[in-house]
Short mmCIF file of C-alpha atoms in Angstrom, two decimals:
data_model
loop_
_atom_site.label_atom_id
_atom_site.label_comp_id
_atom_site.label_asym_id
_atom_site.label_seq_id
_atom_site.Cartn_x
_atom_site.Cartn_y
_atom_site.Cartn_z
CA UNK A 4 -97.72 39.22 21.11
CA UNK A 5 -94.97 38.57 23.65
CA UNK A 6 -95.62 34.84 23.37
CA UNK A 7 -94.97 33.14 20.05
CA UNK A 8 -96.72 30.16 18.63
CA UNK A 9 -94.93 27.74 21.00
CA UNK A 10 -95.06 29.87 24.13
CA UNK A 11 -91.54 31.27 23.61
CA UNK A 12 -91.00 35.00 24.18
CA UNK A 13 -90.88 36.68 20.79
CA UNK A 14 -87.89 39.01 20.47
CA UNK A 15 -89.56 40.92 17.64
CA UNK A 16 -92.24 42.29 19.96
CA UNK A 17 -90.52 42.22 23.36
CA UNK A 18 -90.16 45.80 24.50
CA UNK A 19 -90.08 45.15 28.24
CA UNK A 20 -86.45 45.39 29.38
CA UNK A 21 -87.19 43.11 32.34
CA UNK A 22 -87.38 40.19 29.87
CA UNK A 23 -83.76 39.70 28.72
CA UNK A 24 -82.89 37.73 25.65
CA UNK A 25 -81.58 34.29 26.69
CA UNK A 26 -77.80 34.09 26.82
CA UNK A 27 -77.34 37.77 25.83
CA UNK A 28 -76.81 41.01 27.75
CA UNK A 29 -79.79 43.04 28.74
CA UNK A 30 -80.77 44.53 25.38
CA UNK A 31 -82.86 47.19 23.80
CA UNK A 32 -85.28 45.81 21.26
CA UNK A 33 -85.86 48.58 18.72
CA UNK A 34 -88.88 48.15 16.49
CA UNK A 35 -88.33 51.07 14.18
CA UNK A 36 -85.60 53.26 12.79
CA UNK A 37 -86.54 56.24 14.95
CA UNK A 38 -86.12 54.36 18.26
CA UNK A 39 -82.78 53.00 17.06
CA UNK A 40 -81.50 56.53 16.50
CA UNK A 41 -82.79 57.65 19.90
CA UNK A 42 -80.76 54.97 21.68
CA UNK A 43 -77.72 55.10 19.43
CA UNK A 44 -75.70 57.21 21.88
CA UNK A 45 -75.93 54.64 24.71
CA UNK A 46 -75.04 51.48 22.83
CA UNK A 47 -71.82 49.88 21.67
CA UNK A 48 -72.67 47.54 18.84
CA UNK A 49 -75.50 45.71 17.14
CA UNK A 50 -75.52 42.02 17.94
CA UNK A 51 -77.63 40.47 15.23
CA UNK A 52 -80.88 40.78 13.31
CA UNK A 53 -83.75 38.59 14.28
CA UNK A 54 -85.51 36.64 11.56
CA UNK A 55 -88.07 34.91 13.70
CA UNK A 56 -90.94 37.02 12.34
CA UNK A 57 -91.42 39.48 9.57
CA UNK A 58 -90.03 42.96 10.02
CA UNK A 59 -86.64 44.28 10.93
CA UNK A 60 -85.68 44.09 14.59
CA UNK A 61 -82.24 44.69 15.91
CA UNK A 62 -80.81 43.46 19.20
CA UNK A 63 -78.52 46.19 20.44
CA UNK A 64 -76.12 45.57 23.31
CA UNK A 65 -76.10 48.40 25.77
CA UNK A 66 -72.74 49.35 27.25
CA UNK A 67 -69.75 47.31 28.31
CA UNK A 68 -70.98 47.76 31.87
CA UNK A 69 -74.08 45.68 31.00
CA UNK A 70 -74.87 42.93 33.48
CA UNK A 71 -74.85 39.54 31.83
CA UNK A 72 -77.90 37.44 32.55
CA UNK A 73 -77.27 33.75 32.75
CA UNK A 74 -80.11 31.47 31.78
CA UNK A 75 -80.59 27.82 32.68
CA UNK A 76 -78.91 25.42 30.27
CA UNK A 77 -80.92 23.18 28.06
CA UNK A 78 -80.19 20.04 30.05
CA UNK A 79 -79.09 18.91 33.47
CA UNK A 80 -76.05 17.30 31.88
CA UNK A 81 -74.84 20.67 30.60
CA UNK A 82 -75.39 22.20 34.04
CA UNK A 83 -73.43 19.42 35.71
CA UNK A 84 -70.59 19.73 33.20
CA UNK A 85 -70.34 23.44 33.91
CA UNK A 86 -70.21 22.76 37.65
CA UNK A 87 -67.52 20.12 37.30
CA UNK A 88 -65.48 22.41 35.06
CA UNK A 89 -65.67 25.16 37.66
CA UNK A 90 -64.79 22.68 40.42
CA UNK A 91 -61.71 21.43 38.58
CA UNK A 92 -60.39 24.93 37.83
CA UNK A 93 -61.04 26.08 41.40
CA UNK A 94 -59.24 22.96 42.65
CA UNK A 95 -56.17 23.87 40.61
CA UNK A 96 -56.39 27.44 41.87
CA UNK A 97 -56.44 26.53 45.54
CA UNK A 98 -53.82 23.82 45.05
CA UNK A 99 -51.44 26.55 43.88
CA UNK A 100 -51.75 28.14 47.34
CA UNK A 101 -50.42 24.97 48.95
CA UNK A 102 -47.62 24.70 46.41
CA UNK A 103 -46.46 28.12 47.57
CA UNK A 104 -46.90 27.92 51.34
CA UNK A 105 -46.75 24.24 52.40
CA UNK A 106 -43.46 22.95 51.01
CA UNK A 107 -41.47 24.73 53.72
CA UNK A 108 -42.93 22.42 56.37
CA UNK A 109 -41.43 19.33 54.73
CA UNK A 110 -37.93 20.79 55.30
CA UNK A 111 -35.96 20.38 58.50
CA UNK A 112 -34.28 23.84 58.42
CA UNK A 113 -31.59 22.46 60.72
CA UNK A 114 -29.06 25.00 59.40
CA UNK A 115 -31.27 27.94 60.35
CA UNK A 116 -30.83 29.65 63.76
CA UNK A 117 -33.35 29.35 66.58
CA UNK A 118 -35.13 32.39 68.04
CA UNK A 119 -35.65 32.58 71.81
CA UNK A 120 -35.43 28.82 72.10
CA UNK A 121 -37.88 28.19 69.24
CA UNK A 122 -36.75 26.29 66.17
CA UNK A 123 -36.89 28.04 62.81
CA UNK A 124 -39.66 25.67 61.70
CA UNK A 125 -41.80 26.56 64.71
CA UNK A 126 -41.20 30.24 63.92
CA UNK A 127 -42.39 29.60 60.35
CA UNK A 128 -45.62 28.11 61.71
CA UNK A 129 -46.13 31.14 63.96
CA UNK A 130 -45.33 33.54 61.10
CA UNK A 131 -47.90 31.90 58.83
CA UNK A 132 -50.54 31.78 61.55
CA UNK A 133 -50.16 35.41 62.63
CA UNK A 134 -49.88 36.51 59.00
CA UNK A 135 -53.20 34.92 58.12
CA UNK A 136 -54.76 36.40 61.28
CA UNK A 137 -53.53 39.91 60.42
CA UNK A 138 -54.77 39.60 56.83
CA UNK A 139 -58.27 38.50 57.83
CA UNK A 140 -59.13 41.89 59.34
CA UNK A 141 -58.95 43.88 56.07
CA UNK A 142 -60.37 40.86 54.23
CA UNK A 143 -63.46 40.90 56.45
CA UNK A 144 -63.87 44.59 55.77
CA UNK A 145 -63.47 44.62 51.99
CA UNK A 146 -63.94 41.14 50.45
CA UNK A 147 -67.74 40.92 50.89
CA UNK A 148 -68.15 44.33 49.22
CA UNK A 149 -66.05 43.71 46.09
CA UNK A 150 -67.98 43.83 42.79
CA UNK A 151 -67.36 41.19 40.16
CA UNK A 152 -64.77 43.13 38.15
CA UNK A 153 -62.58 43.70 41.20
CA UNK A 154 -63.04 40.09 42.31
CA UNK A 155 -61.43 38.89 39.09
CA UNK A 156 -58.40 41.09 39.70
CA UNK A 157 -58.20 39.96 43.33
CA UNK A 158 -58.06 36.30 42.23
CA UNK A 159 -54.75 36.99 40.48
CA UNK A 160 -53.23 39.33 43.07
CA UNK A 161 -53.74 37.02 46.07
CA UNK A 162 -51.57 34.43 44.30
CA UNK A 163 -48.99 36.63 42.60
CA UNK A 164 -47.98 38.87 45.51
CA UNK A 165 -47.65 36.17 48.22
CA UNK A 166 -45.80 33.89 45.79
CA UNK A 167 -43.20 36.58 45.12
CA UNK A 168 -42.78 37.09 48.89
CA UNK A 169 -42.05 33.39 49.40
CA UNK A 170 -39.54 33.43 46.56
CA UNK A 171 -37.73 36.36 48.17
CA UNK A 172 -37.71 34.58 51.54
CA UNK A 173 -35.55 31.85 50.00
CA UNK A 174 -32.65 34.26 49.35
CA UNK A 175 -32.76 36.46 52.46
CA UNK A 176 -31.47 36.08 56.05
CA UNK A 177 -33.53 34.10 58.55
CA UNK A 178 -35.19 37.07 60.28
CA UNK A 179 -36.13 38.70 56.96
CA UNK A 180 -37.40 35.36 55.66
CA UNK A 181 -39.82 35.08 58.56
CA UNK A 182 -41.08 38.60 57.90
CA UNK A 183 -41.62 37.80 54.21
CA UNK A 184 -43.50 34.58 55.06
CA UNK A 185 -45.69 36.61 57.41
CA UNK A 186 -46.36 39.13 54.65
CA UNK A 187 -47.15 36.35 52.15
CA UNK A 188 -49.82 34.94 54.45
CA UNK A 189 -51.31 38.40 54.94
CA UNK A 190 -51.84 38.36 51.18
CA UNK A 191 -53.21 34.80 51.20
CA UNK A 192 -55.80 35.65 53.88
CA UNK A 193 -58.67 36.68 51.54
CA UNK A 194 -57.94 33.90 49.04
CA UNK A 195 -60.74 31.50 49.97
CA UNK A 196 -63.35 34.22 50.45
CA UNK A 197 -62.57 35.58 46.98
CA UNK A 198 -62.79 32.26 45.16
CA UNK A 199 -65.87 31.23 47.13
CA UNK A 200 -67.74 34.21 45.71
CA UNK A 201 -67.59 32.35 42.38
CA UNK A 202 -68.71 29.01 43.90
CA UNK A 203 -71.59 29.90 46.23
CA UNK A 204 -75.30 29.99 45.47
CA UNK A 205 -75.35 27.06 43.02
CA UNK A 206 -77.36 23.84 43.12
CA UNK A 207 -74.08 21.92 42.85
CA UNK A 208 -72.18 23.99 45.42
CA UNK A 209 -71.60 20.94 47.64
CA UNK A 210 -70.14 18.94 44.76
CA UNK A 211 -67.94 21.85 43.69
CA UNK A 212 -66.63 22.43 47.21
CA UNK A 213 -66.12 18.69 47.73
CA UNK A 214 -63.78 18.68 44.74
CA UNK A 215 -62.01 21.87 45.83
CA UNK A 216 -61.62 20.42 49.34
CA UNK A 217 -59.23 17.87 47.88
CA UNK A 218 -56.75 20.73 47.66
CA UNK A 219 -57.20 21.40 51.41
CA UNK A 220 -56.16 17.86 52.19
CA UNK A 221 -54.48 16.03 49.33
CA UNK A 222 -52.47 18.92 47.92
CA UNK A 223 -50.77 19.55 51.24
CA UNK A 224 -49.55 15.96 51.50
CA UNK A 225 -48.63 15.78 47.82
CA UNK A 226 -46.57 18.98 47.98
CA UNK A 227 -44.74 17.75 51.06
CA UNK A 228 -43.97 14.46 49.34
CA UNK A 229 -42.65 16.28 46.27
CA UNK A 230 -40.51 18.49 48.51
CA UNK A 231 -39.02 15.48 50.30
CA UNK A 232 -38.11 13.96 46.93
CA UNK A 233 -36.50 17.22 45.83
CA UNK A 234 -34.46 17.31 49.02
CA UNK A 235 -33.42 13.68 48.52
CA UNK A 236 -32.18 14.58 45.03
CA UNK A 237 -29.65 16.97 46.55
CA UNK A 238 -31.46 20.31 46.56
CA UNK A 239 -31.17 22.60 49.55
CA UNK A 240 -34.23 23.57 51.61
CA UNK A 241 -34.42 27.01 50.01
CA UNK A 242 -34.10 25.61 46.48
CA UNK A 243 -36.89 23.10 46.99
CA UNK A 244 -39.23 25.75 48.42
CA UNK A 245 -38.41 28.17 45.58
CA UNK A 246 -39.15 25.51 42.95
CA UNK A 247 -42.54 24.70 44.46
CA UNK A 248 -43.40 28.39 44.85
CA UNK A 249 -42.58 29.10 41.20
CA UNK A 250 -44.81 26.27 40.05
CA UNK A 251 -47.57 27.55 42.35
CA UNK A 252 -47.43 31.07 40.91
CA UNK A 253 -47.72 29.86 37.33
CA UNK A 254 -50.54 27.43 38.10
CA UNK A 255 -52.37 29.97 40.26
CA UNK A 256 -52.40 32.79 37.72
CA UNK A 257 -53.58 30.53 34.88
CA UNK A 258 -56.34 28.92 36.96
CA UNK A 259 -57.41 32.34 38.33
CA UNK A 260 -58.14 33.47 34.79
CA UNK A 261 -60.10 30.26 34.25
CA UNK A 262 -62.25 30.75 37.37
CA UNK A 263 -62.97 34.37 36.44
CA UNK A 264 -64.19 33.29 32.99
CA UNK A 265 -66.88 30.91 34.32
CA UNK A 266 -70.56 31.97 34.10
CA UNK A 267 -72.49 33.11 37.21
CA UNK A 268 -75.25 31.05 38.89
CA UNK A 269 -78.21 30.38 36.63
CA UNK A 270 -81.81 31.35 37.26
CA UNK A 271 -82.53 27.81 38.49
CA UNK A 272 -79.62 28.13 40.96
CA UNK A 273 -81.04 31.38 42.29
CA UNK A 274 -84.45 29.78 42.70
CA UNK A 275 -83.01 26.90 44.74
CA UNK A 276 -80.33 28.64 46.81
CA UNK A 277 -81.24 32.34 46.76
CA UNK A 278 -79.36 35.27 45.28
CA UNK A 279 -75.77 36.05 46.29
CA UNK A 280 -74.55 39.60 45.97
CA UNK A 281 -71.97 41.90 47.48
CA UNK A 282 -72.85 43.63 50.75
CA UNK A 283 -73.72 47.26 50.14
CA UNK A 284 -74.99 48.36 53.58
CA UNK A 285 -72.24 46.61 55.51
CA UNK A 286 -72.92 47.83 59.06
CA UNK A 287 -76.69 47.40 58.99
CA UNK A 288 -76.53 43.90 57.51
CA UNK A 289 -73.93 42.75 60.05
CA UNK A 290 -75.96 44.13 62.95
CA UNK A 291 -79.16 42.46 61.80
CA UNK A 292 -77.51 39.05 61.31
CA UNK A 293 -75.89 39.33 64.73
CA UNK A 294 -79.19 40.13 66.44
CA UNK A 295 -81.15 37.34 64.78
CA UNK A 296 -78.57 34.53 64.60
CA UNK A 297 -75.71 35.65 66.86
CA UNK A 298 -75.80 32.85 69.47
CA UNK A 299 -75.82 29.98 66.99
CA UNK A 300 -73.12 31.57 64.83
CA UNK A 301 -70.93 32.26 67.88
CA UNK A 302 -71.14 28.64 69.09
CA UNK A 303 -70.36 27.38 65.60
CA UNK A 304 -67.40 29.73 65.41
CA UNK A 305 -65.94 28.37 68.66
CA UNK A 306 -66.25 24.81 67.37
CA UNK A 307 -64.70 25.77 64.06
CA UNK A 308 -61.81 27.39 65.92
CA UNK A 309 -61.08 24.15 67.79
CA UNK A 310 -61.28 22.08 64.62
CA UNK A 311 -59.10 24.47 62.64
CA UNK A 312 -56.48 24.57 65.38
CA UNK A 313 -56.22 20.78 65.47
CA UNK A 314 -56.06 20.62 61.67
CA UNK A 315 -53.35 23.26 61.48
CA UNK A 316 -51.25 21.63 64.22
CA UNK A 317 -51.43 18.27 62.43
CA UNK A 318 -50.43 19.94 59.18
CA UNK A 319 -47.54 21.95 60.63
CA UNK A 320 -45.96 19.07 62.58
CA UNK A 321 -46.99 16.06 60.54
CA UNK A 322 -43.36 15.06 59.99
CA UNK A 323 -42.65 14.96 63.74
CA UNK A 324 -45.87 13.07 64.49
CA UNK A 325 -44.96 10.44 61.90
CA UNK A 326 -41.55 10.04 63.53
CA UNK A 327 -43.00 9.45 67.00
CA UNK A 328 -45.41 6.73 65.82
CA UNK A 329 -42.55 4.99 63.98
CA UNK A 330 -43.29 6.06 60.40
CA UNK A 331 -40.14 7.53 58.87
CA UNK A 332 -38.04 7.37 55.73
CA UNK A 333 -40.82 7.36 53.12
CA UNK A 334 -41.85 10.50 51.29
CA UNK A 335 -45.00 8.70 50.12
CA UNK A 336 -46.36 8.75 53.68
CA UNK A 337 -47.60 12.31 53.25
CA UNK A 338 -49.41 11.59 50.00
CA UNK A 339 -50.72 8.20 51.18
CA UNK A 340 -52.26 9.52 54.37
CA UNK A 341 -53.71 12.68 52.83
CA UNK A 342 -55.18 11.02 49.75
CA UNK A 343 -56.94 8.48 51.95
CA UNK A 344 -58.39 11.37 53.94
CA UNK A 345 -59.30 13.20 50.72
CA UNK A 346 -61.26 10.27 49.31
CA UNK A 347 -63.25 9.84 52.50
CA UNK A 348 -64.06 13.55 52.82
CA UNK A 349 -64.85 13.91 49.09
CA UNK A 350 -67.53 11.23 49.23
CA UNK A 351 -68.98 12.45 52.52
CA UNK A 352 -69.17 16.15 51.64
CA UNK A 353 -70.51 15.53 48.13
CA UNK A 354 -73.32 13.52 49.72
CA UNK A 355 -74.61 16.68 51.41
CA UNK A 356 -75.73 17.81 47.97
CA UNK A 357 -78.33 15.04 47.96
CA UNK A 358 -80.29 16.98 50.60
CA UNK A 359 -82.19 19.53 48.53
CA UNK A 360 -84.06 21.21 51.37
CA UNK A 361 -81.81 23.94 52.83
CA UNK A 362 -83.31 23.74 56.32
CA UNK A 363 -82.80 19.99 56.52
CA UNK A 364 -79.27 20.31 55.13
CA UNK A 365 -78.45 22.74 57.95
CA UNK A 366 -79.29 20.07 60.54
CA UNK A 367 -77.51 17.28 58.66
CA UNK A 368 -74.25 19.22 58.31
CA UNK A 369 -74.08 20.19 61.99
CA UNK A 370 -75.00 16.75 63.30
CA UNK A 371 -72.49 14.98 61.08
CA UNK A 372 -69.83 17.42 62.30
CA UNK A 373 -70.80 16.65 65.91
CA UNK A 374 -70.42 12.93 65.22
CA UNK A 375 -66.97 13.64 63.75
CA UNK A 376 -66.01 15.33 67.03
CA UNK A 377 -66.92 12.16 68.93
CA UNK A 378 -64.86 10.22 66.39
CA UNK A 379 -61.79 12.33 67.23
CA UNK A 380 -62.03 11.42 70.91
CA UNK A 381 -62.83 7.76 70.37
CA UNK A 382 -60.08 7.16 67.83
CA UNK A 383 -57.45 8.86 69.99
CA UNK A 384 -58.46 6.74 72.99
CA UNK A 385 -58.23 3.59 70.87
CA UNK A 386 -54.77 4.59 69.63
CA UNK A 387 -53.46 5.26 73.13
CA UNK A 388 -54.66 1.81 74.23
CA UNK A 389 -52.90 0.12 71.31
CA UNK A 390 -56.02 -0.77 69.35
CA UNK A 391 -55.13 1.44 66.36
CA UNK A 392 -51.65 1.78 64.86
CA UNK A 393 -49.90 5.07 64.07
CA UNK A 394 -50.77 5.36 60.37
CA UNK A 395 -54.43 4.47 60.92
CA UNK A 396 -54.60 7.02 63.72
CA UNK A 397 -53.06 9.80 61.60
CA UNK A 398 -55.43 9.05 58.70
CA UNK A 399 -58.46 8.80 61.00
CA UNK A 400 -57.70 12.04 62.84
CA UNK A 401 -57.34 13.84 59.52
CA UNK A 402 -60.57 12.33 58.20
CA UNK A 403 -62.65 13.30 61.24
CA UNK A 404 -61.13 16.79 61.41
CA UNK A 405 -61.86 17.55 57.78
CA UNK A 406 -65.27 15.87 57.86
CA UNK A 407 -66.36 18.55 60.32
CA UNK A 408 -64.04 21.38 59.27
CA UNK A 409 -64.84 21.59 55.55
CA UNK A 410 -68.67 21.49 55.71
CA UNK A 411 -68.78 23.98 58.59
CA UNK A 412 -66.41 26.39 56.87
CA UNK A 413 -67.65 26.15 53.30
CA UNK A 414 -71.16 24.69 53.03
CA UNK A 415 -72.95 25.50 56.27
CA UNK A 416 -73.49 29.23 55.73
CA UNK A 417 -74.38 28.80 52.08
CA UNK A 418 -77.23 26.54 53.20
CA UNK A 419 -78.00 28.84 56.12
CA UNK A 420 -78.48 31.82 53.78
CA UNK A 421 -80.76 29.75 51.56
CA UNK A 422 -82.79 28.44 54.52
CA UNK A 423 -83.18 31.89 56.10
CA UNK A 424 -84.01 33.50 52.72
CA UNK A 425 -81.22 36.04 53.12
CA UNK A 426 -80.01 38.03 50.12
CA UNK A 427 -76.27 38.32 50.82
CA UNK A 428 -72.93 36.62 50.28
CA UNK A 429 -71.60 34.02 52.69
CA UNK A 430 -68.07 35.46 52.40
CA UNK A 431 -68.38 37.60 55.53
CA UNK A 432 -69.39 34.74 57.83
CA UNK A 433 -66.73 32.44 56.39
CA UNK A 434 -64.05 35.11 56.84
CA UNK A 435 -65.04 35.59 60.48
CA UNK A 436 -64.78 31.82 60.98
CA UNK A 437 -61.34 31.73 59.36
CA UNK A 438 -60.13 34.62 61.50
CA UNK A 439 -61.22 32.83 64.67
CA UNK A 440 -59.38 29.69 63.54
CA UNK A 441 -56.16 31.59 63.05
CA UNK A 442 -56.38 33.22 66.46
CA UNK A 443 -57.09 29.83 68.00
CA UNK A 444 -54.14 28.24 66.21
CA UNK A 445 -51.86 31.04 67.38
CA UNK A 446 -53.03 30.55 70.98
CA UNK A 447 -52.51 26.79 70.71
CA UNK A 448 -48.95 27.19 69.43
CA UNK A 449 -48.08 29.80 72.04
CA UNK A 450 -49.49 27.63 74.82
CA UNK A 451 -47.44 24.65 73.67
CA UNK A 452 -44.21 26.57 73.25
CA UNK A 453 -44.34 29.10 76.08
CA UNK A 454 -46.76 28.01 78.81
CA UNK A 455 -45.76 24.35 79.00
CA UNK A 456 -42.04 25.24 78.96
CA UNK A 457 -41.06 22.34 76.75
CA UNK A 458 -38.56 22.24 73.93
CA UNK A 459 -40.29 23.39 70.75
CA UNK A 460 -38.47 20.78 68.68
CA UNK A 461 -39.29 17.87 71.01
CA UNK A 462 -41.32 15.50 68.82
CA UNK A 463 -42.53 13.39 71.75
CA UNK A 464 -43.95 16.49 73.42
CA UNK A 465 -45.74 17.45 70.20
CA UNK A 466 -47.27 13.98 70.04
CA UNK A 467 -48.52 13.91 73.64
CA UNK A 468 -49.87 17.45 73.36
CA UNK A 469 -51.72 16.59 70.14
CA UNK A 470 -53.25 13.44 71.64
CA UNK A 471 -54.56 15.34 74.66
CA UNK A 472 -55.96 18.08 72.40
CA UNK A 473 -57.79 15.57 70.20
CA UNK A 474 -59.28 13.70 73.14
CA UNK A 475 -60.59 16.72 75.03
CA UNK A 476 -61.33 18.85 71.97
CA UNK A 477 -63.46 16.16 70.34
CA UNK A 478 -65.87 16.03 73.29
CA UNK A 479 -66.17 19.82 73.44
CA UNK A 480 -66.78 19.98 69.67
CA UNK A 481 -69.62 17.45 69.81
CA UNK A 482 -71.40 19.11 72.74
CA UNK A 483 -71.16 22.67 71.46
CA UNK A 484 -72.24 21.74 67.94
CA UNK A 485 -75.44 20.16 69.20
CA UNK A 486 -76.20 23.34 71.15
CA UNK A 487 -75.37 25.47 68.10
CA UNK A 488 -77.65 23.34 65.95
CA UNK A 489 -80.59 23.95 68.28
CA UNK A 490 -79.97 27.69 68.54
CA UNK A 491 -79.34 28.33 64.85
CA UNK A 492 -82.20 26.09 63.77
CA UNK A 493 -84.71 27.92 65.97
CA UNK A 494 -83.49 31.30 64.72
CA UNK A 495 -83.86 30.22 61.10
CA UNK A 496 -87.37 28.90 61.78
CA UNK A 497 -88.36 32.24 63.32
CA UNK A 498 -87.01 34.05 60.28
CA UNK A 499 -88.91 31.77 57.89
CA UNK A 500 -92.17 32.25 59.83
CA UNK A 501 -91.80 36.03 59.81
CA UNK A 502 -91.22 36.04 56.05
CA UNK A 503 -94.28 33.85 55.54
CA UNK A 504 -96.43 36.16 57.69
CA UNK A 505 -95.21 39.23 55.78
CA UNK A 506 -95.98 37.59 52.45
CA UNK A 507 -99.47 36.63 53.64
CA UNK A 508 -100.16 40.18 54.84
CA UNK A 509 -99.10 41.70 51.54
CA UNK A 510 -101.29 39.21 49.68
CA UNK A 511 -104.33 40.14 51.77
CA UNK A 512 -103.70 43.84 51.22
#
């Protein structure tokens, strides 16, 4: 009786609560008046009466705490539209972060005092870096364990609180401003891990993240270009930063509500990529993952640290690097270079979604990232020998950095969890990767400013230091990624074989 004439589950006779009604909360299907009265105390409201067969059957929603069960849409086009809608809203959300924090690096801050020989702009870079690093520790502890209701609230708070801190930094003395910028970045630290909880575990995760990655690259250059235009119109540095931060707060809060309203992964998504859920037994799960996959994850983390440090240095001192290679006086340079990088990375990262097999995708992502590391070294050598001009070099370095940085930090562990048949969120691993990047960036900045004993505001020194870092770092990135690919791949294969053996044993029993 559970199957109707066309093989569709019949709601009038379905009494098994493990078979939810499509598109509705888990429901009680009451077949008589007595059972309705028995359950009346635990329900909120009747949804509708079913007229599929004779008799009176009422679908009764349980409580407001009921878990919503998402079912596959009727067509692939609907599924793709939902993914693109989520990607666009998430792109706006993460772009708001750059509106708040990036505009300050398009300002010269020449009227601000130096601290211990370091320019105010260099101090801003250090404040942001150490702020993010400090915020990652509590984020690692709590973000992977947040249930869905608290995640929605966190989406709003990680935009609202840091944005208010940046606004206050525009009207306070220099030392207090640095402290407020540090505090803002402590609040921004869990931002990506929170929004990624809404993006992971979907068949179109690569496409979604490819769109969101435009905010990593293009939004930074666009915001800097807007800030330069605001400064050219006569606004002071503080006024331009405050205007961008205000726009970022408004955009971020609105888009946060939009992301929170999107449906969870469908049943087809779960079948392809595995289930994603918050970590309940935090210590035990971390220990097991470390024992089984620790070497490969550690090597990948080192590579990601190098890539993130190079990316952050290029972002912090892009204005000075443009000046050294002879590109000055045009605010469109920021947008031109970053949009070119964005287009390249968008196409490349979206192509990873064409690889349906999670195990194969793991190899493809890591090998493409290794090739990008070789590209960093080769392009820098060509630029130093005069074969590539300054703008081409800046665009190429950004493209190769992000081609490796974005897949490793956003897609790799989502595929890894699917390939290893793990039942967990990728937020923890991505947070650990981000924390290592911030520590690496802090070490890189401190080495440049303190160990080498060079003027922090010397643009030519920044340029030569960046060239040497790209040349040597690219070779290290390529070599270590190949080793990480071998180690992580073997560990995943062992995990898959053990699961297969366990399943066979249970079947025989």
